[in-house]
Amino acid sequence: RNEGEAGVHGGPNGDLYVFLTVEKSKKFRREGQDLLVTRDITFPQAALGTKLEIEGLDGPLELKVPKGTQSGSVFKIPHEGLPYVGQAHKGDLLVEIRVVTPTHLTSRQEELLREFEQTEEGNPISKVKKAAKKLFSGKKS
């Protein structure tokens, strides 16, 4: 108030209005005071667990990704988001994990994955595949 141009004929100064436009970030998506970022990891990193360096607003942060992490999992790094106006605390940094499947495998990698697949006989997906194969092959057991 009264921070604008001088008033006419000795009247009070005008008001100053400031308009801001916030440009979208190339690194973060925003939801209120929380920031969201997506990080790609490999299948071995997801299965075995890993540590990731995540870029935060104030510098690098470390995120421990536990064993067995699924694609789409979201991890929260508290108080690393945007500050609340007029308050001391900040929102959170949310990290969405995306497990990337390789599109080109070496023959050795393919061999290892086939070997791994053989050890997965007891998992629910293998049971469904076996049941479907039996159902559609027309064979009775």
PDB file of C-alpha atoms in Angstrom, residues 102-110:
ATOM      1  CA  PRO A 102      16.080 -53.476 -21.217  1.00  0.00           C
ATOM      2  CA  THR A 103      15.213 -53.668 -24.916  1.00  0.00           C
ATOM      3  CA  HIS A 104      18.495 -55.240 -26.032  1.00  0.00           C
ATOM      4  CA  LEU A 105      20.133 -58.096 -24.151  1.00  0.00           C
ATOM      5  CA  THR A 106      23.428 -59.825 -24.748  1.00  0.00           C
ATOM      6  CA  SER A 107      23.221 -63.590 -25.150  1.00  0.00           C
ATOM      7  CA  ARG A 108      24.746 -63.951 -21.663  1.00  0.00           C
ATOM      8  CA  GLN A 109      22.138 -61.642 -20.112  1.00  0.00           C
ATOM      9  CA  GLU A 110      19.351 -63.557 -21.846  1.00  0.00           C
TER      10      GLU A 110
END
